[in-house]
PDB file of C-alpha atoms in Angstrom:
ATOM      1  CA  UNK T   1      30.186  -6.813  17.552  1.00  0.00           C
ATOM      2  CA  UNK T   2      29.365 -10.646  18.515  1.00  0.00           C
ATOM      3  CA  UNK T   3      32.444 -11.659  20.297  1.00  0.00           C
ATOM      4  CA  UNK T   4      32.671  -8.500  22.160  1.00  0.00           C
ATOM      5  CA  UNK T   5      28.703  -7.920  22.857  1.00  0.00           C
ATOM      6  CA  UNK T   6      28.784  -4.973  21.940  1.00  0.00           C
ATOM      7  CA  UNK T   7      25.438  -4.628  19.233  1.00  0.00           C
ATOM      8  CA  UNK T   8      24.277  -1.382  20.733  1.00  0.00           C
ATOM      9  CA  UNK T   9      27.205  -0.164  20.226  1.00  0.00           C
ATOM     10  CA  UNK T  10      27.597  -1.862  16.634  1.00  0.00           C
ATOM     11  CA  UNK T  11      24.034   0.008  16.279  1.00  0.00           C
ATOM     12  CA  UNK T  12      25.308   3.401  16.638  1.00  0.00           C
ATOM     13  CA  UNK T  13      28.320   3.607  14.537  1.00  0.00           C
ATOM     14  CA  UNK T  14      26.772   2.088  11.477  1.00  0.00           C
ATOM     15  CA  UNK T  15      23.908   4.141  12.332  1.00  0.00           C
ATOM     16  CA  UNK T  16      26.163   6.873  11.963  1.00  0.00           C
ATOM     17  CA  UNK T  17      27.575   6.423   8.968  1.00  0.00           C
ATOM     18  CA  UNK T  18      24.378   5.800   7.323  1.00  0.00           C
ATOM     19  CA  UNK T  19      23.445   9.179   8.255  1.00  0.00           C
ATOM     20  CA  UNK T  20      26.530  10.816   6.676  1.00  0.00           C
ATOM     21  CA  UNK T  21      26.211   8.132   3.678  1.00  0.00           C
ATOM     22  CA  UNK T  22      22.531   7.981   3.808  1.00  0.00           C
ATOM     23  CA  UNK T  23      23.850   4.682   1.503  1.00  0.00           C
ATOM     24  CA  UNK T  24      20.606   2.699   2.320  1.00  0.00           C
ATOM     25  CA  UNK T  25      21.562  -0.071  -0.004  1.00  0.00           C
ATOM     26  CA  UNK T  26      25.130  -0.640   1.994  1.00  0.00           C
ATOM     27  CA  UNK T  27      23.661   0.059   5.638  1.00  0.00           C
ATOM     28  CA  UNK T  28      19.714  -0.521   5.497  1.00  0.00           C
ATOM     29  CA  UNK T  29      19.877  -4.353   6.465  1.00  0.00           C
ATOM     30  CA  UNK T  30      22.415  -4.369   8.832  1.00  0.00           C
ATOM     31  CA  UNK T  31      20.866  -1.605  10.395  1.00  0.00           C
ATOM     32  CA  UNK T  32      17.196  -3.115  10.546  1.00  0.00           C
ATOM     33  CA  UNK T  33      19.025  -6.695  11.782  1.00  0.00           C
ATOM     34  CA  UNK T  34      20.505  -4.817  14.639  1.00  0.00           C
ATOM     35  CA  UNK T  35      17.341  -2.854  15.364  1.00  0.00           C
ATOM     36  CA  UNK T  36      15.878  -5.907  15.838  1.00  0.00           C
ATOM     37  CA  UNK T  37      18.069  -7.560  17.820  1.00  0.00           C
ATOM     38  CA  UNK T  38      18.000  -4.708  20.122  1.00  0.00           C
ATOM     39  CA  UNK T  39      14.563  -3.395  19.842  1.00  0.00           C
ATOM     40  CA  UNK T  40      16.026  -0.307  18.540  1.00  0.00           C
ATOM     41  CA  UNK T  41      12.941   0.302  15.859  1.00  0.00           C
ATOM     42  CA  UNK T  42      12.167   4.086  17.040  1.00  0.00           C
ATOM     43  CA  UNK T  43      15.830   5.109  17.224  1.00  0.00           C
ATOM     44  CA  UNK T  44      15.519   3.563  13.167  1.00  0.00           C
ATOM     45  CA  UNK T  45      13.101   5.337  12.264  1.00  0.00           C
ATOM     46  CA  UNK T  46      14.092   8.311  13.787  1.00  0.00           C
ATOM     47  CA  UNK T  47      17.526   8.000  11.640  1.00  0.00           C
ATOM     48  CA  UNK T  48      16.357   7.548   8.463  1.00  0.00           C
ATOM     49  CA  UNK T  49      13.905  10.018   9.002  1.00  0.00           C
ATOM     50  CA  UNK T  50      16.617  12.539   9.714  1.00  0.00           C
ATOM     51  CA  UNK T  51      17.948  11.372   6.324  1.00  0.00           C
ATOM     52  CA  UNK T  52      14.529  11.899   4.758  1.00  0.00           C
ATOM     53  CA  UNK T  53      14.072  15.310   5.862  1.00  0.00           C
ATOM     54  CA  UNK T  54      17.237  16.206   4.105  1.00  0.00           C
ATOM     55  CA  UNK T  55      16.823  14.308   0.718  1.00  0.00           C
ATOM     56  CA  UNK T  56      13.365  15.984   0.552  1.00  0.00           C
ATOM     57  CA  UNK T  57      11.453  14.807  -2.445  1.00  0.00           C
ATOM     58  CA  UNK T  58      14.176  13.491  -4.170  1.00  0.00           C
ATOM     59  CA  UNK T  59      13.428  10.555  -6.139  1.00  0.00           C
ATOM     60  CA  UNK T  60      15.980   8.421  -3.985  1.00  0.00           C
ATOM     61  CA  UNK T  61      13.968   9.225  -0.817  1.00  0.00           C
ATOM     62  CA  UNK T  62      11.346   6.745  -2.261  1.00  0.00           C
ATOM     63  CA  UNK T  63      13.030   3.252  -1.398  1.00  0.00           C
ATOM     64  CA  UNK T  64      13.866   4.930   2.587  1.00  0.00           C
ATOM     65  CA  UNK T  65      10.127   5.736   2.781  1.00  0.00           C
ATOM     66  CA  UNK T  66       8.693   2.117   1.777  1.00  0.00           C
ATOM     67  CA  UNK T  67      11.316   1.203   4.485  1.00  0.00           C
ATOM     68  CA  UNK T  68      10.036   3.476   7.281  1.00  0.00           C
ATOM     69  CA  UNK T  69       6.372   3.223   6.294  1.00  0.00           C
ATOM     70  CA  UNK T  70       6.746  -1.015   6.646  1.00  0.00           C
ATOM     71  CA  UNK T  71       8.781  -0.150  10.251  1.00  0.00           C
ATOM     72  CA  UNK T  72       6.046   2.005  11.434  1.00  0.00           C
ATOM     73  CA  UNK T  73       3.295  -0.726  10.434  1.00  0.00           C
ATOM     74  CA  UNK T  74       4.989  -4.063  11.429  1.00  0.00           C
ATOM     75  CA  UNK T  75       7.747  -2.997  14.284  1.00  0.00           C
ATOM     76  CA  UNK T  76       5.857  -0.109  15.445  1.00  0.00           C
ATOM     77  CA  UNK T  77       2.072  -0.834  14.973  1.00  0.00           C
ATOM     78  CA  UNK T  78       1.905   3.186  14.154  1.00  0.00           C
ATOM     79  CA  UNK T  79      -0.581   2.473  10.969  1.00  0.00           C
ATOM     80  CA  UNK T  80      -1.210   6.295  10.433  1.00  0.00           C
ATOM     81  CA  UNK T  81       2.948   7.138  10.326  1.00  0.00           C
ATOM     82  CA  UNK T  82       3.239   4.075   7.326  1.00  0.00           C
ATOM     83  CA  UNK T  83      -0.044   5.333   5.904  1.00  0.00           C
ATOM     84  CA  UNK T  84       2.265   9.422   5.456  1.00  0.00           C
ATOM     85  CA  UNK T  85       4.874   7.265   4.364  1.00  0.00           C
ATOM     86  CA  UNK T  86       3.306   5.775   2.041  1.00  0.00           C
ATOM     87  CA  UNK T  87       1.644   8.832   1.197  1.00  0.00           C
ATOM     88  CA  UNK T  88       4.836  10.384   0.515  1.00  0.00           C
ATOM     89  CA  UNK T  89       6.367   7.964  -1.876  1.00  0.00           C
ATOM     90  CA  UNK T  90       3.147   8.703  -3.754  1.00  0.00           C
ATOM     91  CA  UNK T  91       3.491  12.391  -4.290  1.00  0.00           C
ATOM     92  CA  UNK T  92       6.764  11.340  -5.692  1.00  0.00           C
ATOM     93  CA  UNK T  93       5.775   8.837  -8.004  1.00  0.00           C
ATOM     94  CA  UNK T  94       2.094   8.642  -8.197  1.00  0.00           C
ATOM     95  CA  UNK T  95       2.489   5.823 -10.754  1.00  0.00           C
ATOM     96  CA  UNK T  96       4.413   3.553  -7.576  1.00  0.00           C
ATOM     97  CA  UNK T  97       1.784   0.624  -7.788  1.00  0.00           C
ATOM     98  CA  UNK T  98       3.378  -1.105  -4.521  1.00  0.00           C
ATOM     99  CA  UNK T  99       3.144   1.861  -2.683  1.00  0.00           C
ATOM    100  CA  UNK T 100      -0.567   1.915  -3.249  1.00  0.00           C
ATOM    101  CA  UNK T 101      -0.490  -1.784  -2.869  1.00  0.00           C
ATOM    102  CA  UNK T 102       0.358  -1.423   0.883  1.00  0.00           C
ATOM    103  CA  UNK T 103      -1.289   1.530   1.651  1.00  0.00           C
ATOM    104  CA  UNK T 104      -4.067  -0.089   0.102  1.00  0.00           C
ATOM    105  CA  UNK T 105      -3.731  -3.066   2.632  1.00  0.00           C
ATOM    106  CA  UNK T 106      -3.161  -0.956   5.347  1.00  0.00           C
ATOM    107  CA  UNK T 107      -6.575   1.155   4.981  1.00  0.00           C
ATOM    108  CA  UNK T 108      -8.572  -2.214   4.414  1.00  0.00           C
ATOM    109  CA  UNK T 109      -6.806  -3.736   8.010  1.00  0.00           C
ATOM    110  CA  UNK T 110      -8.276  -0.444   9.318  1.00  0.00           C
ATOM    111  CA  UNK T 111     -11.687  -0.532   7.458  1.00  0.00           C
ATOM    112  CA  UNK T 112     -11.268   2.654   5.881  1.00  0.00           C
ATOM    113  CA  UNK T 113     -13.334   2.008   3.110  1.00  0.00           C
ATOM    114  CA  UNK T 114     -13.940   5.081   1.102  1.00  0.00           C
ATOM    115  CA  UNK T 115      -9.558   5.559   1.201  1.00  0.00           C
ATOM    116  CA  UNK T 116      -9.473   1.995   0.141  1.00  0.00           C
ATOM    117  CA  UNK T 117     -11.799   2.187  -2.830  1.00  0.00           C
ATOM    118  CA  UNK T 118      -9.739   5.664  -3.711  1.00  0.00           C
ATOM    119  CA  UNK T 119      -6.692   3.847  -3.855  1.00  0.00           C
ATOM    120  CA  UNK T 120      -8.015   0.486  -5.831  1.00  0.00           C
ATOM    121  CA  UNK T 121      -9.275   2.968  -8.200  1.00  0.00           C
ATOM    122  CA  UNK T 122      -5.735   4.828  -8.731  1.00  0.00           C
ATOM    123  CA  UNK T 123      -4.101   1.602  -8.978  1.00  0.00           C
ATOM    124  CA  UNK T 124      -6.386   0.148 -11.519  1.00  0.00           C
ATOM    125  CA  UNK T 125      -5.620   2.771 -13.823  1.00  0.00           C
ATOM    126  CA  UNK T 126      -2.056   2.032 -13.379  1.00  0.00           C
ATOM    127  CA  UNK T 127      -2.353  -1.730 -13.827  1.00  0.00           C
ATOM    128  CA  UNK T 128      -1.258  -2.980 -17.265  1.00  0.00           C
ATOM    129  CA  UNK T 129      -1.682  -6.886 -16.571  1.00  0.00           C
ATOM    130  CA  UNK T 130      -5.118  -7.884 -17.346  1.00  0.00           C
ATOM    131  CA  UNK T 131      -5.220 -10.655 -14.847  1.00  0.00           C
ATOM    132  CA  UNK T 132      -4.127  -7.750 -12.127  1.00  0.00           C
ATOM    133  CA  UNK T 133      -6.187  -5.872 -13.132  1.00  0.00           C
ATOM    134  CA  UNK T 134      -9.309  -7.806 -13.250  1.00  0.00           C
ATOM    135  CA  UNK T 135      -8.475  -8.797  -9.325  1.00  0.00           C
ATOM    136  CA  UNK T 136      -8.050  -4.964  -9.014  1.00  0.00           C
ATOM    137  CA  UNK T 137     -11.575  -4.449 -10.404  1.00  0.00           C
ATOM    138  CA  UNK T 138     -13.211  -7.067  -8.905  1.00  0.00           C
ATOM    139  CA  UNK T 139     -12.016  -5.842  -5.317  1.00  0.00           C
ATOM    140  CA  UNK T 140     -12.849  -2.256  -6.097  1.00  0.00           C
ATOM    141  CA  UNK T 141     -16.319  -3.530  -6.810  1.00  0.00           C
ATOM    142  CA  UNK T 142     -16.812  -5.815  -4.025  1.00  0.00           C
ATOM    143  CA  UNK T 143     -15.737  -2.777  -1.524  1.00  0.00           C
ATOM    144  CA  UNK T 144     -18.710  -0.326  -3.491  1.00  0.00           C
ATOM    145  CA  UNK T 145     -21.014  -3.019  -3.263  1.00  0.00           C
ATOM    146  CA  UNK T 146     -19.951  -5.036   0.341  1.00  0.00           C
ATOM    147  CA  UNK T 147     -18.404  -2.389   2.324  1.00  0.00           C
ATOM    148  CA  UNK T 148     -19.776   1.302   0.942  1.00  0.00           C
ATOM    149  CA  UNK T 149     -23.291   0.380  -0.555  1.00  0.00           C
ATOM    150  CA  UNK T 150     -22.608   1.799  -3.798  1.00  0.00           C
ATOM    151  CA  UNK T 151     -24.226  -0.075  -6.559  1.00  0.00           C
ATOM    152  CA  UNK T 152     -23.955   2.047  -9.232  1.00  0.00           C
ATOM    153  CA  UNK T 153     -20.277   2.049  -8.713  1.00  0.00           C
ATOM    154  CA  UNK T 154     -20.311  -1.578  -8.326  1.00  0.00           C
ATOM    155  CA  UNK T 155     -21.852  -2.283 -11.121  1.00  0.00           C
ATOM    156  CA  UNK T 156     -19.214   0.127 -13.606  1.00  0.00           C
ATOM    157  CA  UNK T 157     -16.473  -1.634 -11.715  1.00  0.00           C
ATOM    158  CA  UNK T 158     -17.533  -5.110 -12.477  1.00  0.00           C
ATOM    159  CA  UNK T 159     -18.837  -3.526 -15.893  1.00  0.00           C
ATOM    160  CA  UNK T 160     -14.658  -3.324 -16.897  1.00  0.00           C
ATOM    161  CA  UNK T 161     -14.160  -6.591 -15.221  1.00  0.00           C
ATOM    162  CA  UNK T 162     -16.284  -8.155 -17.986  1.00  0.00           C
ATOM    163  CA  UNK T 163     -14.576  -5.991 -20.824  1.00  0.00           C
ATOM    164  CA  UNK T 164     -11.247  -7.956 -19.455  1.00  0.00           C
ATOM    165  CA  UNK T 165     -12.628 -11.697 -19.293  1.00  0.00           C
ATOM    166  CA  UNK T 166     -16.088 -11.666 -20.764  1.00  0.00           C
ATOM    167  CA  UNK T 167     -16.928 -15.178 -19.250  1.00  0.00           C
ATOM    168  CA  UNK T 168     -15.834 -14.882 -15.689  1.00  0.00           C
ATOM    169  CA  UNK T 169     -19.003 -16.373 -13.823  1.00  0.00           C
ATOM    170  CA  UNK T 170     -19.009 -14.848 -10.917  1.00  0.00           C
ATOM    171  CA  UNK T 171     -18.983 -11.238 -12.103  1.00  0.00           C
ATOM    172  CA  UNK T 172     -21.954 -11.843 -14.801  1.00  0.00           C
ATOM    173  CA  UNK T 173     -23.807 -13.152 -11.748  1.00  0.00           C
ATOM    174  CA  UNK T 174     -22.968 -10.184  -9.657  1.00  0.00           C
ATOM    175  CA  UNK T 175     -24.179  -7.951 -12.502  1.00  0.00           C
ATOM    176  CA  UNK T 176     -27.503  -9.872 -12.312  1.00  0.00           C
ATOM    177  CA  UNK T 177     -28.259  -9.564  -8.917  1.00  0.00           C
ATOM    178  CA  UNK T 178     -27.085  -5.801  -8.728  1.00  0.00           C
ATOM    179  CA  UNK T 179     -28.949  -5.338 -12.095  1.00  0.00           C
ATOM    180  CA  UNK T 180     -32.120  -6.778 -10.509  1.00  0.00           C
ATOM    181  CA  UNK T 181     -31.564  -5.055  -7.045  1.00  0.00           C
ATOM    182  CA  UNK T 182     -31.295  -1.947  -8.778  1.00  0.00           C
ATOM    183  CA  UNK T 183     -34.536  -3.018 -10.803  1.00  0.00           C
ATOM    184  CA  UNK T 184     -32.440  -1.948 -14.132  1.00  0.00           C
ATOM    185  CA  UNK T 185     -34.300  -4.720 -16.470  1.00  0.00           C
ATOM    186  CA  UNK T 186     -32.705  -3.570 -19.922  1.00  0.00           C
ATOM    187  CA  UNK T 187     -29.105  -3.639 -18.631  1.00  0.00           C
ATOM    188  CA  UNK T 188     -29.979  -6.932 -17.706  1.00  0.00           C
ATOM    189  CA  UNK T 189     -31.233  -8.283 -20.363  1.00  0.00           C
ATOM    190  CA  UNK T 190     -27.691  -6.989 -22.382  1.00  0.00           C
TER     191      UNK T 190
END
């Protein structure tokens, strides 16, 4: 390929036999370092999602979608192709917490607040970690309150947050001021 310039060409034959393969783990990086070396990102994506359309919902079609769905959002800049790809993996394994991770970043880089409270919600009911899912908690209930002016969904959110780490300052303190705001003077007193 390097001594005889040829990495188009180099492009297409391993881009070949990854399609009769569909052996992402022995072609996928060689195949995204040529794509970038040649700009080659749409004639990518367009291959594996050949090989997607014929694995179907097979479980192994989950690591080629995370692949395609980052392609489409940092090659591409086609946000609403990663968000189906990400979508995707998700009716596969709804339980796929980095899957929801990046769709969850990709719908707050768009401002699509309602989606991204959806998908902090589904994620913190996945989360196992307590300190993950505190963070989880506390962003779920800074989007109601900041970004969707729901306080009563705020307030449950940060509500768990305090069943997790009773002392954390900052969420007794947004209690308070969503407990006054909200003029609920017994829950405030608690």
């Amino acid at each position: 390929e390097e001594k005889l310039g040829l990495v188009d060409n180099a492009f297409l034959v391993l881009g070949q036999a990854f399609d009769e393969s569909r052996d992402d783990e022995r072609f996928g990086d060689e195949l995204e370092r040529l794509a970038g070396e040649t700009g080659q990102w749409a004639e990518l994506v367009t291959l594996y999602e050949n090989v997607l359309q014929a694995l179907g919902t097979a479980p192994e079609s989950v690591p080629l979608h995370l692949r395609v769905a980052g392609w489409y959002d940092t090659k591409l800049e086609q946000a609403q192709h990663a968000g189906t790809h990400y979508q995707y993996v998700l009716a596969i394994e709804p339980e796929n917490v980095s899957a929801l991770t990046a769709l969850e970043l990709l719908l707050e880089r768009y401002q699509n607040w309602p989606k991204v409270a959806e998908v902090l919600g589904k994620k913190v009911d996945l989360l196992v970690d307590p300190d993950e899912r505190k963070a989880s908690l506390q962003k779920l209930a800074q989007t109601y309150e900041n970004k969707l002016d729901r306080a009563d969904d705020a307030i449950e959110a940060y509500r768990q947050v305090v069943q997790i780490d009773g002392g954390d300052l900052a969420t007794l303190q947004a209690l308070e001021r969503l407990f006054t705001f909200r003029q609920r003077w017994e829950e405030l007193v608690e």
